[in-house]
Coordinates of C-alpha atoms in Angstrom, one line a residue:
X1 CA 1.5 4.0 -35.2
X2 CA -1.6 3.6 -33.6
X3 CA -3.2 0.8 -31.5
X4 CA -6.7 0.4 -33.5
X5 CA -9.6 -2.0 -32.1
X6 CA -11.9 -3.6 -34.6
X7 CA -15.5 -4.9 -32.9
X8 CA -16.7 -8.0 -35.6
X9 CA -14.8 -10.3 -36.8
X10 CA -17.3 -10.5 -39.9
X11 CA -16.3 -10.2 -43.5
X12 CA -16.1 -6.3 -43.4
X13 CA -14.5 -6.4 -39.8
X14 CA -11.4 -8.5 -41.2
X15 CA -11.3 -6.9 -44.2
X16 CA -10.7 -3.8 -41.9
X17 CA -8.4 -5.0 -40.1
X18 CA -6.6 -6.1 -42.8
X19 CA -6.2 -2.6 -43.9
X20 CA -5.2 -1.2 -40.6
X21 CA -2.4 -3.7 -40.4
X22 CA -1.0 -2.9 -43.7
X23 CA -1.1 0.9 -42.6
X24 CA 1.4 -0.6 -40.2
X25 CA -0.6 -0.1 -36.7
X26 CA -1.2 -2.7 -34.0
X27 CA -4.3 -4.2 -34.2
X28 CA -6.8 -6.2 -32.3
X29 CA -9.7 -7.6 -33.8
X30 CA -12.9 -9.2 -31.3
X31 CA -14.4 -12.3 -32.4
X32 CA -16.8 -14.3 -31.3
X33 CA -16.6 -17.8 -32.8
X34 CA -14.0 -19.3 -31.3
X35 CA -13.4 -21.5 -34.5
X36 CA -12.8 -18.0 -35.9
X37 CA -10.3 -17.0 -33.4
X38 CA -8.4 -20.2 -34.1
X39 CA -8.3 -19.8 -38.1
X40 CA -6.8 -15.8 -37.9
X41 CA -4.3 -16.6 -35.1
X42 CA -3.3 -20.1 -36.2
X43 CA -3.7 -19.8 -40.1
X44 CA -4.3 -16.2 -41.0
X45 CA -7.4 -16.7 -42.4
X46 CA -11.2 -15.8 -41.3
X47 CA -12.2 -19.2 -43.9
X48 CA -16.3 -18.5 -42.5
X49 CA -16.4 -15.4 -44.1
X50 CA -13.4 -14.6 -46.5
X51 CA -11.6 -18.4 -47.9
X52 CA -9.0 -17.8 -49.1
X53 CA -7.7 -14.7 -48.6
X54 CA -4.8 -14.6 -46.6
X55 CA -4.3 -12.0 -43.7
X56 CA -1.4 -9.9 -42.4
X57 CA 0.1 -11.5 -39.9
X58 CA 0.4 -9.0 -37.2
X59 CA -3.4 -9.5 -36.9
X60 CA -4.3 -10.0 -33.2
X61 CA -7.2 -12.1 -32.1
X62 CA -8.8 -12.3 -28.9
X63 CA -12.9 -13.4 -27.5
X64 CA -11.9 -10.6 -24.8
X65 CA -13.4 -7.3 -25.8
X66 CA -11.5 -5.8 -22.8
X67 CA -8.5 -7.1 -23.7
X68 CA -9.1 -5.6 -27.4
X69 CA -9.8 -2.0 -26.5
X70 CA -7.1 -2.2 -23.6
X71 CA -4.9 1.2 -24.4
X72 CA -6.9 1.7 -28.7
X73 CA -6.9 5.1 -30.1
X74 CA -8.9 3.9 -32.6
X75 CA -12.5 1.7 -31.9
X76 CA -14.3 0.7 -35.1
X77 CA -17.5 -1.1 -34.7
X78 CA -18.3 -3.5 -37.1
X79 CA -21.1 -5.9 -36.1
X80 CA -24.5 -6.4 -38.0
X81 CA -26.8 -3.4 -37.2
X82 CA -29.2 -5.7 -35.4
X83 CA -27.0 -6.0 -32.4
X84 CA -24.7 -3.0 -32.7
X85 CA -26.3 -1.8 -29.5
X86 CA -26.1 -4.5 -27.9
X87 CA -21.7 -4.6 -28.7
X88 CA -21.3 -0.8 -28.4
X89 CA -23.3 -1.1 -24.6
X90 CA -21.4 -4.2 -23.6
X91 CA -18.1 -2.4 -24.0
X92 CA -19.0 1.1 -23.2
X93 CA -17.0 0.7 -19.8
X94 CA -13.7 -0.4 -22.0
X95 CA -13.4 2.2 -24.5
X96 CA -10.8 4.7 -23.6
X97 CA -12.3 7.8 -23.2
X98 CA -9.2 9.6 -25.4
X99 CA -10.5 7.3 -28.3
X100 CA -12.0 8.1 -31.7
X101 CA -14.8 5.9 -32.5
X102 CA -15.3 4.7 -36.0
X103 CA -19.0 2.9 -36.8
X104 CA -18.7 0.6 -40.3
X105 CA -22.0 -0.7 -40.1
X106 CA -24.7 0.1 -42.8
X107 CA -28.2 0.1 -41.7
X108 CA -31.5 1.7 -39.5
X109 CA -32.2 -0.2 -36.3
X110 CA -35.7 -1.6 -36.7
X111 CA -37.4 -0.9 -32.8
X112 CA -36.6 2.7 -32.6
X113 CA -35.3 4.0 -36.6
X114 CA -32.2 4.9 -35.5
X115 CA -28.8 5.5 -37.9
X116 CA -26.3 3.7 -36.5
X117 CA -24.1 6.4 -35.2
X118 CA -27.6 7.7 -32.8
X119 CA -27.2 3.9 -31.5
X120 CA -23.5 4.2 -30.4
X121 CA -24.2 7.6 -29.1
X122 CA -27.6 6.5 -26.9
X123 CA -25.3 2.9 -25.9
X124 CA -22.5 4.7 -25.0
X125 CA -23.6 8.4 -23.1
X126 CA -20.2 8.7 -22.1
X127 CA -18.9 9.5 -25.6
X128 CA -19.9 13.0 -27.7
X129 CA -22.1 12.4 -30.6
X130 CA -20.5 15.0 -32.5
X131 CA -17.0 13.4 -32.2
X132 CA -18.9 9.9 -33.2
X133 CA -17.5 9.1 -37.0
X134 CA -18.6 6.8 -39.7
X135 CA -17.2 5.3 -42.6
X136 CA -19.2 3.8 -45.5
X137 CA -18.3 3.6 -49.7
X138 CA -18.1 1.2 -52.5
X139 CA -15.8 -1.6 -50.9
X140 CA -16.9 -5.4 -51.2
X141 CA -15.3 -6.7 -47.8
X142 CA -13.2 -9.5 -50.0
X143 CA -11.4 -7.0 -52.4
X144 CA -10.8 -4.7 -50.0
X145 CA -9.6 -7.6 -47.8
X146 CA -7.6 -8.8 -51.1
X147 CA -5.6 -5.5 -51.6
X148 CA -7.6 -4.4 -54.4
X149 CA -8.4 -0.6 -54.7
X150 CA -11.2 0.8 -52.9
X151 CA -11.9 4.4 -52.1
X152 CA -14.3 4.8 -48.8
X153 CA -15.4 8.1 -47.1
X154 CA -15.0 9.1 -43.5
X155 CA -17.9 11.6 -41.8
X156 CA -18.0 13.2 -38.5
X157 CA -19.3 16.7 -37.2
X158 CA -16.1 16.8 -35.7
X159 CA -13.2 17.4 -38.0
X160 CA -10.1 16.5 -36.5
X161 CA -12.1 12.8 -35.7
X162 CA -12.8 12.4 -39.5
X163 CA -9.3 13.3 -40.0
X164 CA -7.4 11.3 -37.4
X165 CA -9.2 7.9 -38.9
X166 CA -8.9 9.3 -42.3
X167 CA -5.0 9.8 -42.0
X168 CA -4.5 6.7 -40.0
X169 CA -6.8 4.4 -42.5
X170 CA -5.2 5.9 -45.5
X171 CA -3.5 4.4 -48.5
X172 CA -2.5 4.4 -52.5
X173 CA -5.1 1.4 -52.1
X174 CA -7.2 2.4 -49.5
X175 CA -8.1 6.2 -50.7
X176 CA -9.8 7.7 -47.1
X177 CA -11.8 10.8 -47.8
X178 CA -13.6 13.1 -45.2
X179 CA -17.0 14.9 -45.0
X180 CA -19.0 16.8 -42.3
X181 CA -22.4 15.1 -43.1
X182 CA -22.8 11.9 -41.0
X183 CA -26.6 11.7 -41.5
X184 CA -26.3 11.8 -45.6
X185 CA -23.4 9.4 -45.8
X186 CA -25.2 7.1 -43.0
X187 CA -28.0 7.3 -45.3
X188 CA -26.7 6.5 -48.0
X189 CA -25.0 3.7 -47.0
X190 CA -28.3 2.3 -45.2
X191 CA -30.7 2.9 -48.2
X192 CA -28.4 1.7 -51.0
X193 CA -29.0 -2.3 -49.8
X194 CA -32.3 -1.5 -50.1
X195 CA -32.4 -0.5 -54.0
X196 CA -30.1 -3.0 -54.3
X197 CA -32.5 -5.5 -53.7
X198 CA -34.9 -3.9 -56.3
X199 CA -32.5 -3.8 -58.6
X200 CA -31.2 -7.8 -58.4
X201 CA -35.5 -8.3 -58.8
X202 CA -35.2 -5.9 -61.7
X203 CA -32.4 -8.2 -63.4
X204 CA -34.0 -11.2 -62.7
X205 CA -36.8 -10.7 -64.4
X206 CA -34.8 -9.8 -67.8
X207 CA -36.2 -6.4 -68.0
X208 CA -32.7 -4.9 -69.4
X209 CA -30.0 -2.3 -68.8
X210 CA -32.3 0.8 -69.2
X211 CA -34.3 -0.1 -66.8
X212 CA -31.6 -1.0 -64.6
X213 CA -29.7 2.3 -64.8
X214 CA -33.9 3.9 -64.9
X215 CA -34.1 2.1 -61.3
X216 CA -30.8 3.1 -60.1
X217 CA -31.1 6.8 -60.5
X218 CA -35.0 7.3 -59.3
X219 CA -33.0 5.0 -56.4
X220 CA -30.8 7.7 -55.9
X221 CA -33.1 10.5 -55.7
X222 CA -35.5 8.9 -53.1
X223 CA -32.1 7.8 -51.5
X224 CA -31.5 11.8 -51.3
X225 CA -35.0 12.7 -50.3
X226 CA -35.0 10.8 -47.3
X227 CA -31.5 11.9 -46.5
X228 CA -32.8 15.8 -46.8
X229 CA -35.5 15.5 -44.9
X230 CA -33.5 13.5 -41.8
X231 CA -31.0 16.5 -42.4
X232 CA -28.5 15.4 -44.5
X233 CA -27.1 17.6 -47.5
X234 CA -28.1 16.8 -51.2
X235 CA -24.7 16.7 -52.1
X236 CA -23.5 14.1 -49.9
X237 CA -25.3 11.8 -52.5
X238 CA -23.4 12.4 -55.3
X239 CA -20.5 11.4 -53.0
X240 CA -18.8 7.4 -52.9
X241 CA -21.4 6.2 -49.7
X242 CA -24.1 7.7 -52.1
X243 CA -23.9 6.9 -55.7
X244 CA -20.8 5.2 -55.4
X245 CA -22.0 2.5 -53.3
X246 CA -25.7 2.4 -54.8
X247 CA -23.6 1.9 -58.0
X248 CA -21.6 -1.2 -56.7
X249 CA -23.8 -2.9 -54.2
X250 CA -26.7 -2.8 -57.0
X251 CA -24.7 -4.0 -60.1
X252 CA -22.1 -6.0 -57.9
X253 CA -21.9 -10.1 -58.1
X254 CA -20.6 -9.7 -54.3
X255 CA -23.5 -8.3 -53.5
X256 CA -25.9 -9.9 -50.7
X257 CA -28.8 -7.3 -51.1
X258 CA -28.4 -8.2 -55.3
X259 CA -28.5 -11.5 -54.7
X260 CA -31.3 -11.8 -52.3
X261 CA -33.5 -9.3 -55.4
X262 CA -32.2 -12.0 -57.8
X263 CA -34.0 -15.0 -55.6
X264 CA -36.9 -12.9 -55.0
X265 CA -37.3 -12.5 -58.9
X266 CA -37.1 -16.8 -58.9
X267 CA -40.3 -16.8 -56.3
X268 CA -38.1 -17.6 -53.4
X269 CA -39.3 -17.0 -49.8
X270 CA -36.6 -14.1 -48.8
X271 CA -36.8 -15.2 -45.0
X272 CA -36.4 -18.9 -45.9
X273 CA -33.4 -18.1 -48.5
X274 CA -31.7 -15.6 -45.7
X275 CA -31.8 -18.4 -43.0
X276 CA -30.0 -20.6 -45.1
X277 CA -27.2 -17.6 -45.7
X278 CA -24.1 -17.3 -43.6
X279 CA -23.8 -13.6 -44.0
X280 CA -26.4 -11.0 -43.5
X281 CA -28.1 -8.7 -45.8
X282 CA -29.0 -5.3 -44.2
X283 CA -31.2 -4.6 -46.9
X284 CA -34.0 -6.8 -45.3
X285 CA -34.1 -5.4 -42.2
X286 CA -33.4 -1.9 -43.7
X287 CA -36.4 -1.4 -46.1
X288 CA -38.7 -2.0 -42.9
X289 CA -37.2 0.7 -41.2
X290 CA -36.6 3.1 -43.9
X291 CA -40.3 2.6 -44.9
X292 CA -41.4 3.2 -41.2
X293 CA -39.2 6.8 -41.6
X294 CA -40.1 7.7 -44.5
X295 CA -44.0 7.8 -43.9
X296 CA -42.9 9.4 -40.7
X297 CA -41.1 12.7 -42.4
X298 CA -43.8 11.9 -45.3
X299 CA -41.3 11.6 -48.3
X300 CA -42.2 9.8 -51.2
X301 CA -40.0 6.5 -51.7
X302 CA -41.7 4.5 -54.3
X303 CA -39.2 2.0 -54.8
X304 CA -38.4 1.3 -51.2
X305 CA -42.1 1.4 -50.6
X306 CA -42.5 -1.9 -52.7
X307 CA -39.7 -3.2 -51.6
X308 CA -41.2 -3.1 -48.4
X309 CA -44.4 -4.5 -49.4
X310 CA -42.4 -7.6 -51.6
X311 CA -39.9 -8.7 -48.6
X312 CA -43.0 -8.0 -45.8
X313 CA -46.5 -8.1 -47.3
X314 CA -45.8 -11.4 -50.0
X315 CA -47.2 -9.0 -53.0
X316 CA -45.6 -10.2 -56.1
X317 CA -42.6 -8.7 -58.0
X318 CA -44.7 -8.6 -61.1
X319 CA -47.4 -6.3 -59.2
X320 CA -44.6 -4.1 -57.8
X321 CA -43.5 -3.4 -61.0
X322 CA -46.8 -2.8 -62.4
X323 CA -47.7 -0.2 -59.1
X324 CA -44.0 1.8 -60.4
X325 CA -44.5 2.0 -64.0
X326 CA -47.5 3.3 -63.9
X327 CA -47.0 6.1 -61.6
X328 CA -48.1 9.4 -63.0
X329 CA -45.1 11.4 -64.1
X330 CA -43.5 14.4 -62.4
X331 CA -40.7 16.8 -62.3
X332 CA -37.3 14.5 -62.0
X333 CA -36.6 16.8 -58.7
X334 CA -39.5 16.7 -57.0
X335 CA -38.5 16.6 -53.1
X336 CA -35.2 18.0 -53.8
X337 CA -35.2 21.7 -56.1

């Protein structure tokens, strides 16, 4: 048994938690609402962000971050990727030193285009960035924190690290596999929310399953090209935080980034309907920075180029769609053969 720390008491954090608990370790979840705090220690339920689903009991709480990482084997960070810095820099000084560190967050940071893992690792100097893991896959926070089946993957250039969270995460429910390519499966795992935007606008405006499934592979291979060219390998796309997730967080009905392509389709401002959200959508802040990479390595992103230009520049879905479809046509893998 290990004593595992969870940073973000979120939908994903909990439903992380959740999972460590029923793998029978100690854990300590940090939260920052304090109405939070009362619901999982009083009621064992995070009602903001999961109603309904009830929690293993064993489930600590605590507003104390010190008090969390106090003697953990196991850190994972879980906050939005806006202010994962700002977390993994406040608590640098209380992370044991002997302890593997797990980041869940999807996403780019927006100032400096960063994967998530570069933030810990510039936050917290004190910790190796080759022993730095991630974990990312097809897993809705709600079933996952429900006890439904979800199979996730863990990367790190370090293997014993990917294997220590991979064994102590694992079970018949929660199916933990490991890879050696951090980049591709941050990647992946960044850039699906992204495509899943397009794809919700794709759906909204009734344009049918071909072009859906059209969308979701072209999604895939500019998903791999900007992997590639930031150093990932091609074949970590064909993996679950590749095509797996792109798969689920595109066609999902729990999915935030669908959901926010499916208002955009309706002519809704997407700042206006995001304020009005409790949870956040990484897709949004995302396409900005995945755009701002990829005309830095100069790949070729069509999709998450419109995206961009939809969510940031007001042009129209119905002129997006028009600047895709008539692209001239090329070899399907163009950027990656």
């Amino acid at each position: 048994m290990s004593k595992i720390a969870v940073l973000g008491a979120g939908a994903w954090g909990t439903a992380l938690a959740a999972q460590a608990a029923r793998c029978n370790h100690e854990v300590h979840l940090w939260v920052r609402e304090p109405e939070v705090l009362y619901d999982i220690e009083q009621h064992h339920e995070n009602s903001l962000f999961l109603q309904g689903i009830t929690l293993p009991k064993t489930i600590r709480a605590s507003i104390d971050p010190g008090e969390v990482l106090h003697g953990a084997n196991i850190v994972i960070f879980v906050p939005p990727s806006a202010y994962l810095r700002q977390v993994a820099a406040s608590v640098a000084r209380d992370v044991p030193s002997a302890a593997s560190i797990v980041i869940a967050t999807k996403g780019i940071e927006n100032d400096t285009f960063m994967l998530m893992r570069d933030v810990v690792a510039e936050a917290m100097p004190g910790h190796r960035r080759a022993d730095l893991a991630v974990l990312s896959g097809p897993s809705f926070a709600r079933e996952v924190a429900a006890g439904l089946p979800a199979d996730v993957v863990v990367a790190s250039q370090t293997d014993v690290v990917a294997a220590k969270i991979a064994n102590a995460l694992h079970s018949p429910i929660f199916r933990v596999y490991t890879n050696r390519d951090p980049v591709g499966v941050e990647v992946g795992g960044a850039l699906k929310n992204v495509l899943a935007i397009a794809t919700g606008a794709c759906d909204g405006l009734g344009l049918g399953t071909n072009a859906r499934a059209a969308l979701i592979t072209r999604g895939l291979s500019e998903m791999a090209r900007l992997g590639v060219a930031l150093g990932g390998d091609p074949l970590t796309f064909m993996g679950l935080s590749g095509v797996g997730d792109l798969i689920l967080t595109a066609t999902g009905p729990l999915s935030r980034n669908r959901a926010l392509g499916l208002k955009l389709a309706e002519g809704v401002d997407p700042a206006g309907f995001l304020g009005s959200q409790r949870t956040v959508a990484e897709g949004y802040g995302t396409t900005k920075a995945a755009w701002a990479l990829a005309q830095k390595f100069s790949v070729d992103v069509p999709i998450t180029e419109q995206v961009y230009h939809v969510l940031y520049e007001r042009r129209s879905i119905l002129d997006a769609m028009r600047l895709l479809t008539t692209r001239a046509p090329k070899h399907e893998l163009l950027g990656l053969s």
